[in-house]
Amino acid sequence: MLSQQSLAWGQTKSCIRELMEFGMRRKAEIGADKVFDYSIGNPSIPAPACVKETIAELLEGDSIALHGYTPAAGLPPLRKLISEKLNERYALDTTAANIYVTCGAAAGLAIALKAMLLSGEEVITSAPFFPEYRVFTEACGGKLVALAPDKSFMIDTDALKAALNEKTKAIIVNSPNNPSGAILSEDNLKAVAEILREHKAKTGRTVYIISDEPYRELVYDGTKVHCALEYYDDTVFCYSFSKTLSLPGERIGYLAVSSKMTDAKDMINAIAGAGRSLGYVNAPSMFQQVILRCFDAVSDVSKYRENRDLLCSIMDELGYEYIMPQGAFYLFVKALEPDAKSFSEQAKKHELLLVPSDDFGVGGYVRLAYCVSKEMIEASKPAFAALKKDYE
Amino acid sequence: MLSQQSLAWGQTKSCIRELMEFGMRRKAEIGADKVFDYSIGNPSIPAPACVKETIAELLEGDSIALHGYTPAAGLPPLRKLISEKLNERYALDTTAANIYVTCGAAAGLAIALKAMLLSGEEVITSAPFFPEYRVFTEACGGKLVALAPDKSFMIDTDALKAALNEKTKAIIVNSPNNPSGAILSEDNLKAVAEILREHKAKTGRTVYIISDEPYRELVYDGTKVHCALEYYDDTVFCYSFSKTLSLPGERIGYLAVSSKMTDAKDMINAIAGAGRSLGYVNAPSMFQQVILRCFDAVSDVSKYRENRDLLCSIMDELGYEYIMPQGAFYLFVKALEPDAKSFSEQAKKHELLLVPSDDFGVGGYVRLAYCVSKEMIEASKPAFAALKKDYE
C-alpha cells in the first residue's frame, strides 16, 4: 500500500494546475488564441533584460563554478545581499546567517512548516488562501485552520483570538493576497502581532508568523505593503523571485528569520534540517548567481496595472462583482451561482478558464489571473458577456 | 518547540557538506591550492559544450516560455524523450506518463519515499550507502535498515532475506555505488529480485526497489551497469544529470516507474502528490529545456579514469588499502586506525579532506572524491605520505 495521503494529493492535483493543464490541452485542440486562460499566475511580462545579460556573461565564466553545488543555505554573498536589502527596507538587523535560499516560495513554505510543526499541531490562515498551504501543512502531520476574512478581506482578529489554542504553532499571512489581491493594513498586522504576543504572555507558547510575500513588489495605487517582520519578532519571511523577476519556472526564493526571534539560531538550523530532509540540496546554482546580480531589476509591472484596469472596466460594464485588487495580479470575481465549481465549468463552455474559489477556502468566487496579454483580455469580453447571459 | 528532528538534521549537517564547507573556509584562509579537498562529488569536468550553446540559443527565444512554470511532472517532450531512451537502453515499454522530472536525485529519493512510506515502515539498503538515505527515510516516519555488504561489496542476499519483514516497504540499491565505486553484478541484482518476488508470493506484500543511479554513465574498464528495471517490475528508477552533464548545482533529474509495476498508475500519482506536498512545483524550467537538447551529450569521463588510476598508484606506492572502483568517482580507502572520524581529523592536519565512512554505515574507511584536478592529486601525495607516517 502506498501513502494514501500522497496518492490523494497526486490524484486530485491543485485545482489551479489542473485547470492550467486542461488549458494546455484545449489550446492544442482549438488554438491558443481561442482559449481565455485566466488559470495560473505565470507572469506575462518578460524577465528584465538584466537576467538575459547576466546569464550570457555567466556562460563565459567557469562552467564548473557556475553549475556546481552551492552551500545548502545558498551562496554566501547572495545571503549577505538579501539580509542587507531586508535591513534597508524594514530597519532590521538580520545577517547572512538569517537567510536560507530556497527553490521558490512553495519550497520555502514546505520547509518552514517542516522545521516547526509537530504532528497534530495547527496552522491558522485567513481565507481566501493559497490552496497548497493545506497540503504543505498536512504533509507535516499538521492541520490547517482557515478563518473567514472580515468584510474588507483583512484578518478577522476576533476569529483569530477564538482559533488560538494549545495546538497552534503558526499563522500564515499572505499580503498582497492570492487570490483576492487585498493588502493587509498596518493596523491589521499590528493587531495580529499584539494578539499573538498576548497569547504568548498568557500561555508561554510562541505562535510563529510565516509571512508569505511573493507579490510584495506588485502593488498598485501607491499602496504601501507592510510586513510582519516590522511588528513581530517571531516571524519567518518567505519570498520568491517568481513574480517580480518573471522567473516562476526557475524556482528561486528565500526564507528569512527575524534576527530578533527568541530562538533564531534554532529556527535557522531547523530550516536547514527540514530543507535537507525534503531533498533540497541547494537552490539552482546559476539562478542564485542571476539573483545576486539582478536583485533590484524588478520587471515593469505597469502592464499588470493596465490589465487590472481593463479587466475591471469590462467587469463593471457587464455587471460582475469583484474585489478591487491593490496588489498581485488576481481578480476575485463573484460567481453567478452559489457553486463556484459549477460556475467554473459553465465558464469553460465559453473557453474561459476561471479557478473556482472553494480550494481557496471560500465559496462563491472565481479567481482570474490577469498576468496575461491585453489582447486576451479584450478578446475575452464577448465570452464574459455570454457567460453572464447564461445566468439571466 | 520546533521539530526536534529537523533541528537535529540542521545542527548535525551531512558529514560531506560539513567537510566541504570547512574546506571553503580553509581555502579562504590559506589558499585554495594548499587544501587537498576530496570531500564532495562536485564534478571537475566542465559541462559539455552543448549546455552552453543551448542556453545561449534559448536566451534568444521567448523569455516568458523559457522561465515559466512547466507541468509539475515536467515538459511533455522531455518526459517522452526520457521514456524513449529508457526503453532503448533496457528494452522496456515506458511512456511519458511513467516519468516525473525532479530537482535532482536527492529530490527524487525524498519524493519516492514520501510516495510510498507509511509511518513505522522500513527501508533496507546495503552499506556503504549515501547518508541522506537515512534522513529522507526518517523524514517520512520510516526506519532505514542497513545491511553489511558481502566481501565483494555486493548485496548480501542472506542478510537481505533475514531483514525482510512485514514492515519492509522498499530497498534502495545504488550502483555504481557512492562511496565504494562498486557496481552490482547482474547475478546479484537477479538474486535480489528473486528474493523479493518470493517474499511477495509468500506474504502478498510488495517490496519496491528504488534504484538510485546517478553514476550510471561513469564507468571504467568496460564494466556493464545493469539496472533493477530489467529484472524487477516493482522498481522506481531515480536518476540525476548532476554527474554525467556536470550540473550538480542546477538540480535536474527524474524518477521513472516501471510500466510493468502492478500499480504503476497509482505510484505515479503518489509520486506527483508527494512532490507537490514537499513544495516541488516543477524542476527548473530552463534546465528542463537544456536536458531536452543535450540528453546524449555526456561529459568526457576519461579524466575521471585518469584520476582514479593516478590516485590508486599513489595509494599503492604509499601502502594504503582501498576498494578498486569500477564506477563513480570515489575511492574508498581503509583508515589507518579503527576510528574513521579520528583518522579524518588527523588527515585535516595535513590539509587532506577525507570523508569518514561512519555515516555511510560502515566503520574504518574514508571516502575520497577524485572528481578533482590531476594537479591536486599529484600535489596531495606528500600529505598522504606524511599521514601514513603519523601511524608508523
PDB file of N, CA, C and O in Angstrom, chain A residues 1 3 6 9-10 13 17 42 44 47 63-64 67-70 72 114-115 132 136 139 169 243 249-250 269 273 276 278-280 282 285-286, chain B residues 1 3 6 9-10 13 17 42 44 47 63-64 67-70 72 114-115 132 136 139 169 243 249-250 269 276 278-280 282 285-286:
ATOM      1  N   MET A   1       0.829  -1.204   0.000  1.00  0.00           N
ATOM      2  CA  MET A   1       0.000   0.000   0.000  1.00  0.00           C
ATOM      3  C   MET A   1       0.867   1.260   0.000  1.00  0.00           C
ATOM      4  O   MET A   1       1.765   1.410   0.819  1.00  0.00           O
ATOM      5  N   SER A   3       1.461   5.493   0.210  1.00  0.00           N
ATOM      6  CA  SER A   3       0.965   6.541   1.105  1.00  0.00           C
ATOM      7  C   SER A   3      -0.346   7.070   0.526  1.00  0.00           C
ATOM      8  O   SER A   3      -0.370   7.656  -0.565  1.00  0.00           O
ATOM      9  N   SER A   6      -0.256  10.850  -0.060  1.00  0.00           N
ATOM     10  CA  SER A   6       0.434  11.250  -1.295  1.00  0.00           C
ATOM     11  C   SER A   6      -0.411  10.908  -2.514  1.00  0.00           C
ATOM     12  O   SER A   6      -0.515  11.700  -3.460  1.00  0.00           O
ATOM     13  N   TRP A   9      -3.193  13.422  -2.957  1.00  0.00           N
ATOM     14  CA  TRP A   9      -2.692  14.706  -3.480  1.00  0.00           C
ATOM     15  C   TRP A   9      -2.335  14.605  -4.956  1.00  0.00           C
ATOM     16  O   TRP A   9      -2.424  15.575  -5.691  1.00  0.00           O
ATOM     17  N   GLY A  10      -1.861  13.427  -5.355  1.00  0.00           N
ATOM     18  CA  GLY A  10      -1.499  13.243  -6.759  1.00  0.00           C
ATOM     19  C   GLY A  10      -2.718  13.063  -7.634  1.00  0.00           C
ATOM     20  O   GLY A  10      -2.736  13.488  -8.786  1.00  0.00           O
ATOM     21  N   LYS A  13      -4.718  16.729  -7.587  1.00  0.00           N
ATOM     22  CA  LYS A  13      -3.955  17.868  -8.130  1.00  0.00           C
ATOM     23  C   LYS A  13      -4.449  19.184  -7.543  1.00  0.00           C
ATOM     24  O   LYS A  13      -5.558  19.271  -7.022  1.00  0.00           O
ATOM     25  N   ARG A  17      -3.472  24.026 -11.096  1.00  0.00           N
ATOM     26  CA  ARG A  17      -2.646  23.280 -12.062  1.00  0.00           C
ATOM     27  C   ARG A  17      -3.517  22.425 -12.976  1.00  0.00           C
ATOM     28  O   ARG A  17      -3.220  22.245 -14.149  1.00  0.00           O
ATOM     29  N   ASN A  42       1.301  32.765 -14.101  1.00  0.00           N
ATOM     30  CA  ASN A  42       2.546  32.712 -14.861  1.00  0.00           C
ATOM     31  C   ASN A  42       2.781  34.110 -15.405  1.00  0.00           C
ATOM     32  O   ASN A  42       2.044  34.555 -16.289  1.00  0.00           O
ATOM     33  N   SER A  44       3.274  37.426 -17.305  1.00  0.00           N
ATOM     34  CA  SER A  44       3.217  37.654 -18.743  1.00  0.00           C
ATOM     35  C   SER A  44       4.156  38.765 -19.172  1.00  0.00           C
ATOM     36  O   SER A  44       4.140  39.202 -20.309  1.00  0.00           O
ATOM     37  N   ALA A  47      11.193  38.501 -18.267  1.00  0.00           N
ATOM     38  CA  ALA A  47      12.186  38.802 -17.240  1.00  0.00           C
ATOM     39  C   ALA A  47      12.924  40.078 -17.635  1.00  0.00           C
ATOM     40  O   ALA A  47      13.104  40.353 -18.830  1.00  0.00           O
ATOM     41  N   SER A  63      32.524  27.037 -16.092  1.00  0.00           N
ATOM     42  CA  SER A  63      31.334  26.173 -16.075  1.00  0.00           C
ATOM     43  C   SER A  63      31.212  25.400 -14.768  1.00  0.00           C
ATOM     44  O   SER A  63      30.108  25.199 -14.249  1.00  0.00           O
ATOM     45  N   ILE A  64      32.338  24.965 -14.232  1.00  0.00           N
ATOM     46  CA  ILE A  64      32.300  24.143 -13.019  1.00  0.00           C
ATOM     47  C   ILE A  64      31.786  24.954 -11.825  1.00  0.00           C
ATOM     48  O   ILE A  64      30.933  24.502 -11.065  1.00  0.00           O
ATOM     49  N   HIS A  67      27.875  25.840 -12.415  1.00  0.00           N
ATOM     50  CA  HIS A  67      26.862  24.785 -12.286  1.00  0.00           C
ATOM     51  C   HIS A  67      27.108  23.872 -11.084  1.00  0.00           C
ATOM     52  O   HIS A  67      26.453  22.843 -10.950  1.00  0.00           O
ATOM     53  N   GLY A  68      28.095  24.213 -10.238  1.00  0.00           N
ATOM     54  CA  GLY A  68      28.441  23.333  -9.126  1.00  0.00           C
ATOM     55  C   GLY A  68      27.489  23.479  -7.942  1.00  0.00           C
ATOM     56  O   GLY A  68      26.653  24.382  -7.899  1.00  0.00           O
ATOM     57  N   TYR A  69      27.634  22.557  -6.995  1.00  0.00           N
ATOM     58  CA  TYR A  69      26.880  22.685  -5.749  1.00  0.00           C
ATOM     59  C   TYR A  69      27.198  24.018  -5.087  1.00  0.00           C
ATOM     60  O   TYR A  69      28.317  24.523  -5.185  1.00  0.00           O
ATOM     61  N   THR A  70      26.227  24.570  -4.398  1.00  0.00           N
ATOM     62  CA  THR A  70      26.493  25.705  -3.515  1.00  0.00           C
ATOM     63  C   THR A  70      26.255  25.226  -2.091  1.00  0.00           C
ATOM     64  O   THR A  70      25.680  24.152  -1.895  1.00  0.00           O
ATOM     65  N   ALA A  72      24.282  24.609   1.211  1.00  0.00           N
ATOM     66  CA  ALA A  72      22.847  24.287   1.258  1.00  0.00           C
ATOM     67  C   ALA A  72      21.982  25.533   1.464  1.00  0.00           C
ATOM     68  O   ALA A  72      20.893  25.647   0.897  1.00  0.00           O
ATOM     69  N   LYS A 114       7.916  22.272   7.899  1.00  0.00           N
ATOM     70  CA  LYS A 114       8.617  21.048   8.338  1.00  0.00           C
ATOM     71  C   LYS A 114       9.589  21.369   9.479  1.00  0.00           C
ATOM     72  O   LYS A 114       9.880  20.523  10.312  1.00  0.00           O
ATOM     73  N   ALA A 115      10.101  22.598   9.495  1.00  0.00           N
ATOM     74  CA  ALA A 115      11.043  22.999  10.546  1.00  0.00           C
ATOM     75  C   ALA A 115      10.360  23.144  11.890  1.00  0.00           C
ATOM     76  O   ALA A 115      10.976  22.933  12.931  1.00  0.00           O
ATOM     77  N   GLU A 132      -2.300  25.328  -1.530  1.00  0.00           N
ATOM     78  CA  GLU A 132      -1.205  24.447  -1.137  1.00  0.00           C
ATOM     79  C   GLU A 132      -0.813  24.610   0.328  1.00  0.00           C
ATOM     80  O   GLU A 132      -0.146  23.746   0.890  1.00  0.00           O
ATOM     81  N   PHE A 136       0.864  21.491   2.306  1.00  0.00           N
ATOM     82  CA  PHE A 136       2.169  21.573   2.991  1.00  0.00           C
ATOM     83  C   PHE A 136       2.002  21.298   4.491  1.00  0.00           C
ATOM     84  O   PHE A 136       2.851  20.670   5.117  1.00  0.00           O
ATOM     85  N   ALA A 139       1.208  17.597   5.075  1.00  0.00           N
ATOM     86  CA  ALA A 139       2.388  16.756   4.800  1.00  0.00           C
ATOM     87  C   ALA A 139       3.274  16.626   6.035  1.00  0.00           C
ATOM     88  O   ALA A 139       4.040  15.678   6.159  1.00  0.00           O
ATOM     89  N   LYS A 169       0.630  26.383  16.192  1.00  0.00           N
ATOM     90  CA  LYS A 169       2.073  26.582  16.045  1.00  0.00           C
ATOM     91  C   LYS A 169       2.394  27.826  15.223  1.00  0.00           C
ATOM     92  O   LYS A 169       3.405  28.478  15.454  1.00  0.00           O
ATOM     93  N   LYS A 243       7.616  36.232  -9.298  1.00  0.00           N
ATOM     94  CA  LYS A 243       6.688  37.217  -9.837  1.00  0.00           C
ATOM     95  C   LYS A 243       7.409  38.496 -10.218  1.00  0.00           C
ATOM     96  O   LYS A 243       7.210  39.032 -11.302  1.00  0.00           O
ATOM     97  N   GLY A 249       9.281  29.481 -13.276  1.00  0.00           N
ATOM     98  CA  GLY A 249       9.696  28.097 -13.521  1.00  0.00           C
ATOM     99  C   GLY A 249      11.081  27.773 -12.995  1.00  0.00           C
ATOM    100  O   GLY A 249      11.450  26.606 -12.881  1.00  0.00           O
ATOM    101  N   GLU A 250      11.845  28.820 -12.653  1.00  0.00           N
ATOM    102  CA  GLU A 250      13.244  28.576 -12.269  1.00  0.00           C
ATOM    103  C   GLU A 250      13.396  28.249 -10.791  1.00  0.00           C
ATOM    104  O   GLU A 250      14.452  27.790 -10.371  1.00  0.00           O
ATOM    105  N   ASN A 269      18.605  26.611  12.024  1.00  0.00           N
ATOM    106  CA  ASN A 269      19.079  25.224  11.957  1.00  0.00           C
ATOM    107  C   ASN A 269      17.958  24.266  11.588  1.00  0.00           C
ATOM    108  O   ASN A 269      18.159  23.341  10.793  1.00  0.00           O
ATOM    109  N   GLY A 273      17.747  21.844   8.421  1.00  0.00           N
ATOM    110  CA  GLY A 273      17.488  20.416   8.576  1.00  0.00           C
ATOM    111  C   GLY A 273      16.248  19.981   7.816  1.00  0.00           C
ATOM    112  O   GLY A 273      16.226  18.908   7.199  1.00  0.00           O
ATOM    113  N   ARG A 276      17.036  19.923   4.079  1.00  0.00           N
ATOM    114  CA  ARG A 276      17.848  18.730   3.819  1.00  0.00           C
ATOM    115  C   ARG A 276      16.975  17.481   3.757  1.00  0.00           C
ATOM    116  O   ARG A 276      17.091  16.664   2.843  1.00  0.00           O
ATOM    117  N   LEU A 278      13.876  17.151   3.086  1.00  0.00           N
ATOM    118  CA  LEU A 278      12.916  17.128   1.978  1.00  0.00           C
ATOM    119  C   LEU A 278      13.621  16.982   0.628  1.00  0.00           C
ATOM    120  O   LEU A 278      12.969  16.983  -0.406  1.00  0.00           O
ATOM    121  N   GLY A 279      14.953  16.856   0.650  1.00  0.00           N
ATOM    122  CA  GLY A 279      15.688  16.613  -0.596  1.00  0.00           C
ATOM    123  C   GLY A 279      16.159  17.863  -1.310  1.00  0.00           C
ATOM    124  O   GLY A 279      16.598  17.797  -2.462  1.00  0.00           O
ATOM    125  N   TYR A 280      16.080  19.020  -0.626  1.00  0.00           N
ATOM    126  CA  TYR A 280      16.564  20.260  -1.243  1.00  0.00           C
ATOM    127  C   TYR A 280      18.058  20.396  -0.978  1.00  0.00           C
ATOM    128  O   TYR A 280      18.457  20.778   0.126  1.00  0.00           O
ATOM    129  N   ASN A 282      20.411  22.301  -2.779  1.00  0.00           N
ATOM    130  CA  ASN A 282      20.607  23.758  -2.820  1.00  0.00           C
ATOM    131  C   ASN A 282      19.662  24.331  -3.883  1.00  0.00           C
ATOM    132  O   ASN A 282      19.204  23.592  -4.759  1.00  0.00           O
ATOM    133  N   SER A 285      21.875  26.701  -8.882  1.00  0.00           N
ATOM    134  CA  SER A 285      23.092  27.490  -8.698  1.00  0.00           C
ATOM    135  C   SER A 285      23.180  28.678  -9.651  1.00  0.00           C
ATOM    136  O   SER A 285      23.516  29.784  -9.244  1.00  0.00           O
ATOM    137  N   MET A 286      22.884  28.466 -10.941  1.00  0.00           N
ATOM    138  CA  MET A 286      23.007  29.576 -11.886  1.00  0.00           C
ATOM    139  C   MET A 286      22.054  30.712 -11.508  1.00  0.00           C
ATOM    140  O   MET A 286      22.426  31.889 -11.547  1.00  0.00           O
TER     141      MET A 286
ATOM    142  N   MET B   1       8.114  24.927  20.736  1.00  0.00           N
ATOM    143  CA  MET B   1       9.136  23.930  20.422  1.00  0.00           C
ATOM    144  C   MET B   1       9.129  23.616  18.914  1.00  0.00           C
ATOM    145  O   MET B   1       8.097  23.332  18.334  1.00  0.00           O
ATOM    146  N   SER B   3      10.421  21.422  15.456  1.00  0.00           N
ATOM    147  CA  SER B   3      10.578  19.996  15.176  1.00  0.00           C
ATOM    148  C   SER B   3      11.993  19.583  15.581  1.00  0.00           C
ATOM    149  O   SER B   3      12.975  20.056  15.010  1.00  0.00           O
ATOM    150  N   SER B   6      13.942  18.010  12.659  1.00  0.00           N
ATOM    151  CA  SER B   6      14.503  18.990  11.715  1.00  0.00           C
ATOM    152  C   SER B   6      15.687  19.709  12.342  1.00  0.00           C
ATOM    153  O   SER B   6      16.719  19.929  11.687  1.00  0.00           O
ATOM    154  N   TRP B   9      18.745  17.509  12.303  1.00  0.00           N
ATOM    155  CA  TRP B   9      19.337  17.399  10.952  1.00  0.00           C
ATOM    156  C   TRP B   9      20.063  18.679  10.555  1.00  0.00           C
ATOM    157  O   TRP B   9      21.032  18.644   9.813  1.00  0.00           O
ATOM    158  N   GLY B  10      19.541  19.807  11.035  1.00  0.00           N
ATOM    159  CA  GLY B  10      20.184  21.079  10.715  1.00  0.00           C
ATOM    160  C   GLY B  10      21.439  21.299  11.533  1.00  0.00           C
ATOM    161  O   GLY B  10      22.404  21.905  11.059  1.00  0.00           O
ATOM    162  N   LYS B  13      24.221  18.416  10.229  1.00  0.00           N
ATOM    163  CA  LYS B  13      24.567  18.531   8.811  1.00  0.00           C
ATOM    164  C   LYS B  13      25.029  17.191   8.264  1.00  0.00           C
ATOM    165  O   LYS B  13      25.401  16.287   9.005  1.00  0.00           O
ATOM    166  N   ARG B  17      28.829  17.600   3.520  1.00  0.00           N
ATOM    167  CA  ARG B  17      28.655  19.054   3.372  1.00  0.00           C
ATOM    168  C   ARG B  17      29.447  19.806   4.437  1.00  0.00           C
ATOM    169  O   ARG B  17      29.966  20.884   4.189  1.00  0.00           O
ATOM    170  N   ASN B  42      31.580  17.081  -6.494  1.00  0.00           N
ATOM    171  CA  ASN B  42      31.298  18.180  -7.400  1.00  0.00           C
ATOM    172  C   ASN B  42      32.098  17.925  -8.675  1.00  0.00           C
ATOM    173  O   ASN B  42      33.325  18.020  -8.650  1.00  0.00           O
ATOM    174  N   SER B  44      34.457  17.739 -11.717  1.00  0.00           N
ATOM    175  CA  SER B  44      35.554  18.638 -12.069  1.00  0.00           C
ATOM    176  C   SER B  44      35.714  18.751 -13.575  1.00  0.00           C
ATOM    177  O   SER B  44      36.670  19.342 -14.063  1.00  0.00           O
ATOM    178  N   ALA B  47      30.698  21.192 -17.932  1.00  0.00           N
ATOM    179  CA  ALA B  47      29.526  20.693 -18.654  1.00  0.00           C
ATOM    180  C   ALA B  47      29.869  20.608 -20.140  1.00  0.00           C
ATOM    181  O   ALA B  47      30.645  21.419 -20.646  1.00  0.00           O
ATOM    182  N   SER B  63      11.316  34.759 -23.458  1.00  0.00           N
ATOM    183  CA  SER B  63      11.668  34.718 -22.035  1.00  0.00           C
ATOM    184  C   SER B  63      10.544  34.134 -21.186  1.00  0.00           C
ATOM    185  O   SER B  63      10.777  33.397 -20.225  1.00  0.00           O
ATOM    186  N   ILE B  64       9.300  34.459 -21.554  1.00  0.00           N
ATOM    187  CA  ILE B  64       8.171  34.004 -20.737  1.00  0.00           C
ATOM    188  C   ILE B  64       8.036  32.486 -20.796  1.00  0.00           C
ATOM    189  O   ILE B  64       7.857  31.818 -19.781  1.00  0.00           O
ATOM    190  N   HIS B  67      11.220  30.772 -18.932  1.00  0.00           N
ATOM    191  CA  HIS B  67      11.303  30.815 -17.472  1.00  0.00           C
ATOM    192  C   HIS B  67       9.964  30.543 -16.784  1.00  0.00           C
ATOM    193  O   HIS B  67       9.847  30.722 -15.577  1.00  0.00           O
ATOM    194  N   GLY B  68       8.947  30.170 -17.571  1.00  0.00           N
ATOM    195  CA  GLY B  68       7.614  29.982 -16.990  1.00  0.00           C
ATOM    196  C   GLY B  68       7.461  28.636 -16.288  1.00  0.00           C
ATOM    197  O   GLY B  68       8.319  27.755 -16.386  1.00  0.00           O
ATOM    198  N   TYR B  69       6.357  28.497 -15.564  1.00  0.00           N
ATOM    199  CA  TYR B  69       6.030  27.203 -14.956  1.00  0.00           C
ATOM    200  C   TYR B  69       5.966  26.136 -16.043  1.00  0.00           C
ATOM    201  O   TYR B  69       5.561  26.404 -17.170  1.00  0.00           O
ATOM    202  N   THR B  70       6.329  24.928 -15.673  1.00  0.00           N
ATOM    203  CA  THR B  70       6.063  23.779 -16.549  1.00  0.00           C
ATOM    204  C   THR B  70       5.048  22.905 -15.813  1.00  0.00           C
ATOM    205  O   THR B  70       4.823  23.099 -14.625  1.00  0.00           O
ATOM    206  N   ALA B  72       3.822  19.994 -13.517  1.00  0.00           N
ATOM    207  CA  ALA B  72       4.532  19.524 -12.327  1.00  0.00           C
ATOM    208  C   ALA B  72       5.446  18.335 -12.633  1.00  0.00           C
ATOM    209  O   ALA B  72       6.537  18.217 -12.078  1.00  0.00           O
ATOM    210  N   LYS B 114       8.403   9.488   0.103  1.00  0.00           N
ATOM    211  CA  LYS B 114       7.170  10.119   0.596  1.00  0.00           C
ATOM    212  C   LYS B 114       5.949   9.524  -0.115  1.00  0.00           C
ATOM    213  O   LYS B 114       4.850   9.483   0.448  1.00  0.00           O
ATOM    214  N   ALA B 115       6.137   9.075  -1.339  1.00  0.00           N
ATOM    215  CA  ALA B 115       5.026   8.495  -2.099  1.00  0.00           C
ATOM    216  C   ALA B 115       4.607   7.141  -1.535  1.00  0.00           C
ATOM    217  O   ALA B 115       3.440   6.768  -1.627  1.00  0.00           O
ATOM    218  N   GLU B 132      22.280  10.396   3.247  1.00  0.00           N
ATOM    219  CA  GLU B 132      20.977  11.053   3.221  1.00  0.00           C
ATOM    220  C   GLU B 132      19.827  10.054   3.072  1.00  0.00           C
ATOM    221  O   GLU B 132      18.669  10.396   3.333  1.00  0.00           O
ATOM    222  N   PHE B 136      16.144  11.014   4.514  1.00  0.00           N
ATOM    223  CA  PHE B 136      14.920  11.020   3.696  1.00  0.00           C
ATOM    224  C   PHE B 136      13.908  10.000   4.235  1.00  0.00           C
ATOM    225  O   PHE B 136      12.700  10.238   4.231  1.00  0.00           O
ATOM    226  N   ALA B 139      12.453  11.248   7.547  1.00  0.00           N
ATOM    227  CA  ALA B 139      11.562  12.397   7.329  1.00  0.00           C
ATOM    228  C   ALA B 139      10.133  11.938   7.032  1.00  0.00           C
ATOM    229  O   ALA B 139       9.185  12.682   7.235  1.00  0.00           O
ATOM    230  N   LYS B 169       9.078  -1.860   3.261  1.00  0.00           N
ATOM    231  CA  LYS B 169       8.376  -1.250   2.125  1.00  0.00           C
ATOM    232  C   LYS B 169       9.251  -1.173   0.881  1.00  0.00           C
ATOM    233  O   LYS B 169       8.747  -1.280  -0.233  1.00  0.00           O
ATOM    234  N   LYS B 243      25.958  14.372 -12.495  1.00  0.00           N
ATOM    235  CA  LYS B 243      27.300  13.827 -12.680  1.00  0.00           C
ATOM    236  C   LYS B 243      27.651  13.729 -14.155  1.00  0.00           C
ATOM    237  O   LYS B 243      28.713  14.157 -14.580  1.00  0.00           O
ATOM    238  N   GLY B 249      24.748  21.600  -9.297  1.00  0.00           N
ATOM    239  CA  GLY B 249      24.063  22.698  -8.614  1.00  0.00           C
ATOM    240  C   GLY B 249      22.731  23.071  -9.230  1.00  0.00           C
ATOM    241  O   GLY B 249      21.935  23.779  -8.619  1.00  0.00           O
ATOM    242  N   GLU B 250      22.481  22.596 -10.464  1.00  0.00           N
ATOM    243  CA  GLU B 250      21.257  23.027 -11.161  1.00  0.00           C
ATOM    244  C   GLU B 250      20.039  22.197 -10.796  1.00  0.00           C
ATOM    245  O   GLU B 250      18.914  22.570 -11.101  1.00  0.00           O
ATOM    246  N   ASN B 269       0.906   8.642  -9.545  1.00  0.00           N
ATOM    247  CA  ASN B 269       0.068   9.636  -8.862  1.00  0.00           C
ATOM    248  C   ASN B 269       0.603   9.945  -7.473  1.00  0.00           C
ATOM    249  O   ASN B 269       0.619  11.108  -7.045  1.00  0.00           O
ATOM    250  N   ARG B 276       4.366  17.365  -4.861  1.00  0.00           N
ATOM    251  CA  ARG B 276       3.538  18.542  -4.568  1.00  0.00           C
ATOM    252  C   ARG B 276       3.587  18.892  -3.084  1.00  0.00           C
ATOM    253  O   ARG B 276       3.787  20.049  -2.704  1.00  0.00           O
ATOM    254  N   LEU B 278       5.805  18.276  -0.879  1.00  0.00           N
ATOM    255  CA  LEU B 278       7.119  18.694  -0.389  1.00  0.00           C
ATOM    256  C   LEU B 278       7.531  20.054  -0.956  1.00  0.00           C
ATOM    257  O   LEU B 278       8.634  20.534  -0.697  1.00  0.00           O
ATOM    258  N   GLY B 279       6.650  20.665  -1.752  1.00  0.00           N
ATOM    259  CA  GLY B 279       6.917  22.013  -2.259  1.00  0.00           C
ATOM    260  C   GLY B 279       7.637  22.065  -3.599  1.00  0.00           C
ATOM    261  O   GLY B 279       8.101  23.128  -4.015  1.00  0.00           O
ATOM    262  N   TYR B 280       7.705  20.906  -4.271  1.00  0.00           N
ATOM    263  CA  TYR B 280       8.339  20.887  -5.601  1.00  0.00           C
ATOM    264  C   TYR B 280       7.299  21.247  -6.649  1.00  0.00           C
ATOM    265  O   TYR B 280       6.478  20.413  -7.036  1.00  0.00           O
ATOM    266  N   ASN B 282       7.879  22.533  -9.898  1.00  0.00           N
ATOM    267  CA  ASN B 282       8.386  21.853 -11.091  1.00  0.00           C
ATOM    268  C   ASN B 282       9.911  21.908 -11.041  1.00  0.00           C
ATOM    269  O   ASN B 282      10.475  22.739 -10.327  1.00  0.00           O
ATOM    270  N   SER B 285      12.906  25.222 -15.015  1.00  0.00           N
ATOM    271  CA  SER B 285      12.371  25.166 -16.375  1.00  0.00           C
ATOM    272  C   SER B 285      13.455  25.262 -17.441  1.00  0.00           C
ATOM    273  O   SER B 285      13.441  24.508 -18.416  1.00  0.00           O
ATOM    274  N   MET B 286      14.415  26.187 -17.278  1.00  0.00           N
ATOM    275  CA  MET B 286      15.439  26.327 -18.312  1.00  0.00           C
ATOM    276  C   MET B 286      16.250  25.035 -18.450  1.00  0.00           C
ATOM    277  O   MET B 286      16.532  24.588 -19.568  1.00  0.00           O
TER     278      MET B 286
END
